[in-house]
Coordinates of C-alpha atoms in Angstrom, one line a residue:
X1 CA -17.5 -14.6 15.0
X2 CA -16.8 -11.4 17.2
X3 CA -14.9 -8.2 16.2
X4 CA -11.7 -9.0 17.9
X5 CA -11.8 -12.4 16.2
X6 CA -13.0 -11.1 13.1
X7 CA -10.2 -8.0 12.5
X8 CA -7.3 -10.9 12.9
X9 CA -9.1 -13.0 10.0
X10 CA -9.4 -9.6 7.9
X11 CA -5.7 -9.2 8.8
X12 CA -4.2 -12.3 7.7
X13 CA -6.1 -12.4 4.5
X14 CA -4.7 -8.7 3.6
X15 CA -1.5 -9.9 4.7
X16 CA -1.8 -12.4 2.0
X17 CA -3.0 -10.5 -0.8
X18 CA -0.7 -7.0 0.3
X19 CA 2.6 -9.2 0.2
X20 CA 1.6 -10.7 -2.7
X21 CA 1.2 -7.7 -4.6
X22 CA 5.0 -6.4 -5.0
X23 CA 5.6 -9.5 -6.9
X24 CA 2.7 -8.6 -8.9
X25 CA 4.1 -5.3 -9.7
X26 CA 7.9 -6.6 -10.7
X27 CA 6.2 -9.2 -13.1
X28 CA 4.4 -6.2 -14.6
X29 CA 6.9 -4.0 -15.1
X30 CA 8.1 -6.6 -17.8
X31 CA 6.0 -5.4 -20.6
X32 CA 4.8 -2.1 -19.2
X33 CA 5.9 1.1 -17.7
X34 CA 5.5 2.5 -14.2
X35 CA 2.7 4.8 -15.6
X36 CA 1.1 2.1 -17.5
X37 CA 1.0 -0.1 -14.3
X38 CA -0.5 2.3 -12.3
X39 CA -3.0 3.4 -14.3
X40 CA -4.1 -0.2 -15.6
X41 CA -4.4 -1.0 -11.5
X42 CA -6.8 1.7 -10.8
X43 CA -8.8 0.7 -14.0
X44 CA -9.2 -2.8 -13.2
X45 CA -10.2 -2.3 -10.1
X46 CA -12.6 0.5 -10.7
X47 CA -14.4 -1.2 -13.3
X48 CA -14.9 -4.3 -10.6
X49 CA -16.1 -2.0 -8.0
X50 CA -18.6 -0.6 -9.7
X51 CA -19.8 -3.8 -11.3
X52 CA -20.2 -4.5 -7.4
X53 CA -20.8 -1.5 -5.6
X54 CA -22.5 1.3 -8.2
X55 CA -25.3 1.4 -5.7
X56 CA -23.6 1.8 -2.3
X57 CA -22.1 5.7 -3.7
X58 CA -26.0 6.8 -3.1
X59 CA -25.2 6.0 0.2
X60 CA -22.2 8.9 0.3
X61 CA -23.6 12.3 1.9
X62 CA -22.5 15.1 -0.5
X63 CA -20.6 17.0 2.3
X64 CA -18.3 13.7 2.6
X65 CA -17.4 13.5 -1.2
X66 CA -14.3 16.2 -0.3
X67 CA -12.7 13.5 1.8
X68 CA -13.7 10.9 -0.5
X69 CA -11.3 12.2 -2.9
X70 CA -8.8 13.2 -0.6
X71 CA -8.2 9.2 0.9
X72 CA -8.3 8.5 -3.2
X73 CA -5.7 10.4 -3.9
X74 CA -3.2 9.8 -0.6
X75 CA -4.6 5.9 -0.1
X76 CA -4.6 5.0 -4.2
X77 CA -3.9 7.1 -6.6
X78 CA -0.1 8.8 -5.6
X79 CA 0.9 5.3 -3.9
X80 CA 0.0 2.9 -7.4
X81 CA 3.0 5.2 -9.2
X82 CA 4.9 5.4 -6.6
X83 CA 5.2 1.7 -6.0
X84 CA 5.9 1.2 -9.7
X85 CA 8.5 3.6 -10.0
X86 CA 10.2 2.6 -7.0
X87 CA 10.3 -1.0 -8.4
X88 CA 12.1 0.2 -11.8
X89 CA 15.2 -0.1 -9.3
X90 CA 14.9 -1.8 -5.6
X91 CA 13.9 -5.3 -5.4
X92 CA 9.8 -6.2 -4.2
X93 CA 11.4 -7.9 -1.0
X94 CA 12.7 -4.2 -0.4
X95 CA 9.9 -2.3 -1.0
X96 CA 7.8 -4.6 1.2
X97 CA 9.8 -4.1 3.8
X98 CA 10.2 -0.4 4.0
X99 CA 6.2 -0.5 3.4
X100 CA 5.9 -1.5 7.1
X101 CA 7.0 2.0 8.2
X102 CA 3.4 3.0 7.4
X103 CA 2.1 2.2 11.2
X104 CA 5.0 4.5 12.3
X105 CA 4.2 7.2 10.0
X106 CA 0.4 6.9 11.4
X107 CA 1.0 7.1 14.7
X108 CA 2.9 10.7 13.5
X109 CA 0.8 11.9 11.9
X110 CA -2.2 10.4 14.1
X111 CA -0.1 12.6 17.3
X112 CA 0.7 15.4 15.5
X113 CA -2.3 16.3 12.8
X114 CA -5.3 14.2 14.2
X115 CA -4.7 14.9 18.0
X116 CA -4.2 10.8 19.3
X117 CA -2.6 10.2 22.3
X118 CA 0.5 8.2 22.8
X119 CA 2.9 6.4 25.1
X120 CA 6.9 7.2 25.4
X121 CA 7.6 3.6 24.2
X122 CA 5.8 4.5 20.8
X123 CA 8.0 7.0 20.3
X124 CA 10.6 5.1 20.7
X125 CA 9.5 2.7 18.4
X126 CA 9.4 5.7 15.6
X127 CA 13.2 6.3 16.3
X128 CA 14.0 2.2 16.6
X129 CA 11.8 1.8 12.8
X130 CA 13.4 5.1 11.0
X131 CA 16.9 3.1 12.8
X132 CA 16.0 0.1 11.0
X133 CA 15.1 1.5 7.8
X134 CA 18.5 3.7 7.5
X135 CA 20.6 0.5 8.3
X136 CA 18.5 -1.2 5.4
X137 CA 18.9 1.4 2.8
X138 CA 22.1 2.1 3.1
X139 CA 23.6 -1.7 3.8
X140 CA 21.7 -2.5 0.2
X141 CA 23.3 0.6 -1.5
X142 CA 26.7 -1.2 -0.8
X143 CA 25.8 -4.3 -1.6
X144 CA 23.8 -3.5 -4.7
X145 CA 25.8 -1.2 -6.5
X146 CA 23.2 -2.1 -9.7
X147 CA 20.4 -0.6 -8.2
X148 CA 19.2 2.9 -7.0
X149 CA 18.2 3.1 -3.8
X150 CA 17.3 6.8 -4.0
X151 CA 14.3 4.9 -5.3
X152 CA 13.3 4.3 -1.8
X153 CA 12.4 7.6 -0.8
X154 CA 9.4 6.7 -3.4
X155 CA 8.1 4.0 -0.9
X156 CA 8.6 6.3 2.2
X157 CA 6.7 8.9 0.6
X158 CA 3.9 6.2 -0.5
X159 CA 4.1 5.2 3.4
X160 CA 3.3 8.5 4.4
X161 CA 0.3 8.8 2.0
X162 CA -1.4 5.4 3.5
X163 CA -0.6 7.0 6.9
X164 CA -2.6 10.6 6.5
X165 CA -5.4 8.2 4.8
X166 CA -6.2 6.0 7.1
X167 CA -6.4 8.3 10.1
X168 CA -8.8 10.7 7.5
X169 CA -10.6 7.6 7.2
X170 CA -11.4 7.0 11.1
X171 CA -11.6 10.6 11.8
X172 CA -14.3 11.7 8.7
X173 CA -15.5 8.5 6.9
X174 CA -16.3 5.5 10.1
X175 CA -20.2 6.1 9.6
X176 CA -19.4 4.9 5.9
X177 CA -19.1 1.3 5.0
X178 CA -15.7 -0.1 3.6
X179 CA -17.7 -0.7 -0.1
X180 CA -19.4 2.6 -0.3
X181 CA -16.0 4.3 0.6
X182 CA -14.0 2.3 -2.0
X183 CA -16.1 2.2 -5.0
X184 CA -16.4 6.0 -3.9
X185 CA -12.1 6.4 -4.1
X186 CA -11.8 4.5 -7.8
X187 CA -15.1 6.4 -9.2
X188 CA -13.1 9.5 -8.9
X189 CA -9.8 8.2 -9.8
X190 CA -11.3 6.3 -13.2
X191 CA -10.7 9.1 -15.4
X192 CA -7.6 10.9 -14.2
X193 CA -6.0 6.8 -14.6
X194 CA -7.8 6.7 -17.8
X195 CA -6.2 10.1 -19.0
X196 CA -2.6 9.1 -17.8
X197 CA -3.0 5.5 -19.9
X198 CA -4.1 7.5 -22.9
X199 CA -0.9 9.3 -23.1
X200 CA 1.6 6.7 -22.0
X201 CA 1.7 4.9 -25.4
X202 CA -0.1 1.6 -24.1
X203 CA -2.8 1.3 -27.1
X204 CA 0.4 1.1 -29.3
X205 CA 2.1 -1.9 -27.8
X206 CA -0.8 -3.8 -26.7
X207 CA 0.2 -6.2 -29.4
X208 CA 3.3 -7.7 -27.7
X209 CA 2.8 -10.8 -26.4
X210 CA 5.2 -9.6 -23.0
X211 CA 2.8 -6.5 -22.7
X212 CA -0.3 -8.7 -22.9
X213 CA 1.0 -11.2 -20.0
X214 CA 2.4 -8.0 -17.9
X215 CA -1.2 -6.8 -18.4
X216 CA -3.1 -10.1 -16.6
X217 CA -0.7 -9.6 -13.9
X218 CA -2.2 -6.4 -13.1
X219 CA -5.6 -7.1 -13.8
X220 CA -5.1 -9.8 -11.0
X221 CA -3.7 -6.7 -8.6
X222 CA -6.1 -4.7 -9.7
X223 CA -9.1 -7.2 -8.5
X224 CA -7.8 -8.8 -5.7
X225 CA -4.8 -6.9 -4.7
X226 CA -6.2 -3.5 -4.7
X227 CA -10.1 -3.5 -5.0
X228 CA -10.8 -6.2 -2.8
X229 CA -7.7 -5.7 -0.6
X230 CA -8.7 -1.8 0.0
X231 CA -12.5 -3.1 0.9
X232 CA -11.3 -5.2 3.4
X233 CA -8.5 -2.8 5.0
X234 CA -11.3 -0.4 5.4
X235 CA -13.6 -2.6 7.5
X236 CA -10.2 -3.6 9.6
X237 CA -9.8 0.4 10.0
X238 CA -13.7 0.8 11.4
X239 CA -13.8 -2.5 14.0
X240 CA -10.8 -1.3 14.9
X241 CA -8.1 1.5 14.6
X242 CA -5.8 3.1 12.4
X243 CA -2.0 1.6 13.8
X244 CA -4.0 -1.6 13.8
X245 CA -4.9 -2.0 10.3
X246 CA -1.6 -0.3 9.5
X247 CA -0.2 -2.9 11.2
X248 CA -0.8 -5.6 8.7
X249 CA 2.6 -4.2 7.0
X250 CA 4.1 -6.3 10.1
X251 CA 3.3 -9.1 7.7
X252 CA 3.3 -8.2 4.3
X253 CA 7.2 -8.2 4.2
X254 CA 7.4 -11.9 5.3
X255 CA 5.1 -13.2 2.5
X256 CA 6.8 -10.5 -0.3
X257 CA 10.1 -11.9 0.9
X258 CA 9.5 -15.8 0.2
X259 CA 7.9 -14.3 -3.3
X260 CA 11.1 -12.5 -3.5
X261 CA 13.2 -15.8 -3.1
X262 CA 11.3 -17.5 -5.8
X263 CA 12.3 -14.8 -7.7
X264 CA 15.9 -15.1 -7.0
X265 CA 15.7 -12.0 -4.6
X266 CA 18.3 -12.2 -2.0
X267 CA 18.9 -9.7 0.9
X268 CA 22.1 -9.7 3.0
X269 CA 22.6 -10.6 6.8
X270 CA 22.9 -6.7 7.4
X271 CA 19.7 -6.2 6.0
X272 CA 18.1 -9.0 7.4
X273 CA 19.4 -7.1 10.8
X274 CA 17.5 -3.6 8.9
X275 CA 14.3 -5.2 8.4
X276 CA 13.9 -6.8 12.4
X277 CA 14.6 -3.6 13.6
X278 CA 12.3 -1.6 11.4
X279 CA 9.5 -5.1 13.0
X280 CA 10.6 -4.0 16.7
X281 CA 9.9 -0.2 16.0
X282 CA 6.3 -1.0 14.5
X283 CA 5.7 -3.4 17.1
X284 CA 6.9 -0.7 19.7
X285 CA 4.5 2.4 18.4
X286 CA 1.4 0.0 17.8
X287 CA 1.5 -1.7 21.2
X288 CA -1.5 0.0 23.5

């Protein structure tokens, strides 16, 4: 299978496992706390990374370890408790959806920090998405007076973060591969995570039996939805480009929206309306 085959293939199954994860996060938040779940992701999937990739950090030049940490921090570390906090208050299906302004926010900060070029109609798709997302936040303020949807400035921020990563990634980390570079991230996000989940109170109500089934939620989005998942977004990132791979969030709000219907998640006509228009914009600023 070629490269052009190959990156759709990488992008369906991250598609998958992505808009499966908001879910993931809602059901954890049962038994634990934003901090908890953040810090239990990274933990999980640090310990499986290095149970499958200790030897490919060898492989990391010592000048490149700066931006190693960097695309830890912005790609893993500030989004995982950002995404949890957000979800104290604003449904998955939401968060999904405002997720997909992450290819906007690349080609931004890809134009204004990284030096790409760009086309007037991908501009245009940056005011059509931010269009979109206003419509969305705002219609579900009305309509869901019960929650906050301040909240979603968390997820916009998180969007921003993924953004600034995955252009460092192209620009400073392509002669890497995906395993080196993401056992690299969660080495040096272990500890911090490990520090935070000390202090949040977790050891003390790891007896209850809602903690303890809130807790294999997240070990399954640890694994699969963040160490695996981040593996393969990075190899999407190298045979390809940055709005690319961002542009799996094109499909992670489709999947985290029939999650969200088993889960008795409904959004309203005018959001439905939001969330097309914030899919036109991303479409827009990723087309060549």
């Amino acid at each position: 299978m070629n490269s052009k085959q190959l990156k759709w293939v990488y992008l369906m199954t991250l598609a998958l496992i992505w808009g499966s994860s908001f879910i993931l996060i809602k059901k954890g938040l049962v038994g634990l706390t934003p901090m908890q779940l953040g810090s239990l992701r990274i933990i999980f999937a640090a310990i499986f990374l290095l149970g499958i990739g200790f030897k490919s950090l060898a492989k990391i030049p010592q000048h490149q370890w700066r931006y190693i940490a960097l695309t830890a921090l912005l790609g893993t570390f500030i989004p995982a408790y950002l995404f949890a906090i957000a979800e104290t208050q604003i449904d998955s299906s939401i968060t999904a959806i405002l997720n997909s302004l992450t290819p906007l926010n690349t080609l931004v900060f890809g134009i204004f920090a990284f030096g790409i070029s760009f086309k007037k109609n991908q501009i245009w798709g940056v005011f059509i998405g931010l269009g979109g997302s206003l419509l969305l936040v705002f219609n579900g303020a009305i309509n869901h007076p019960d929650q906050n949807y301040y909240y979603t400035i968390l997820v916009i921020i998180a969007s921003v973060c993924y953004a600034v990563n995955v252009n460092l990634i192209k620009k400073h980390l392509s002669n890497l591969s995906p395993l080196s570079i993401t056992t690299g991230n969660f080495t040096i996000l272990l500890l911090p995570a490990l520090f935070i989940l000390f202090f949040s109170g977790f050891f003390e109500v790891i007896p209850i039996e809602k903690v303890q089934h809130s807790v294999l939620f997240i070990l399954i989005l640890g694994v699969l939805g963040t160490g695996i998942a981040n593996i393969i977004f990075f190899k999407i990132i190298q045979i390809s480009s940055p709005v690319f791979a961002t542009s799996v969030t094109y499909l992670i709000p489709i999947v985290a929206f029939f999650w969200g219907l088993l889960d008795n998640e409904l959004l309203t006509p005018v959001q439905f309306l939001g969330a097309f228009i914030i899919l036109i914009g991303v479409y827009l600023s990723a087309k060549k």
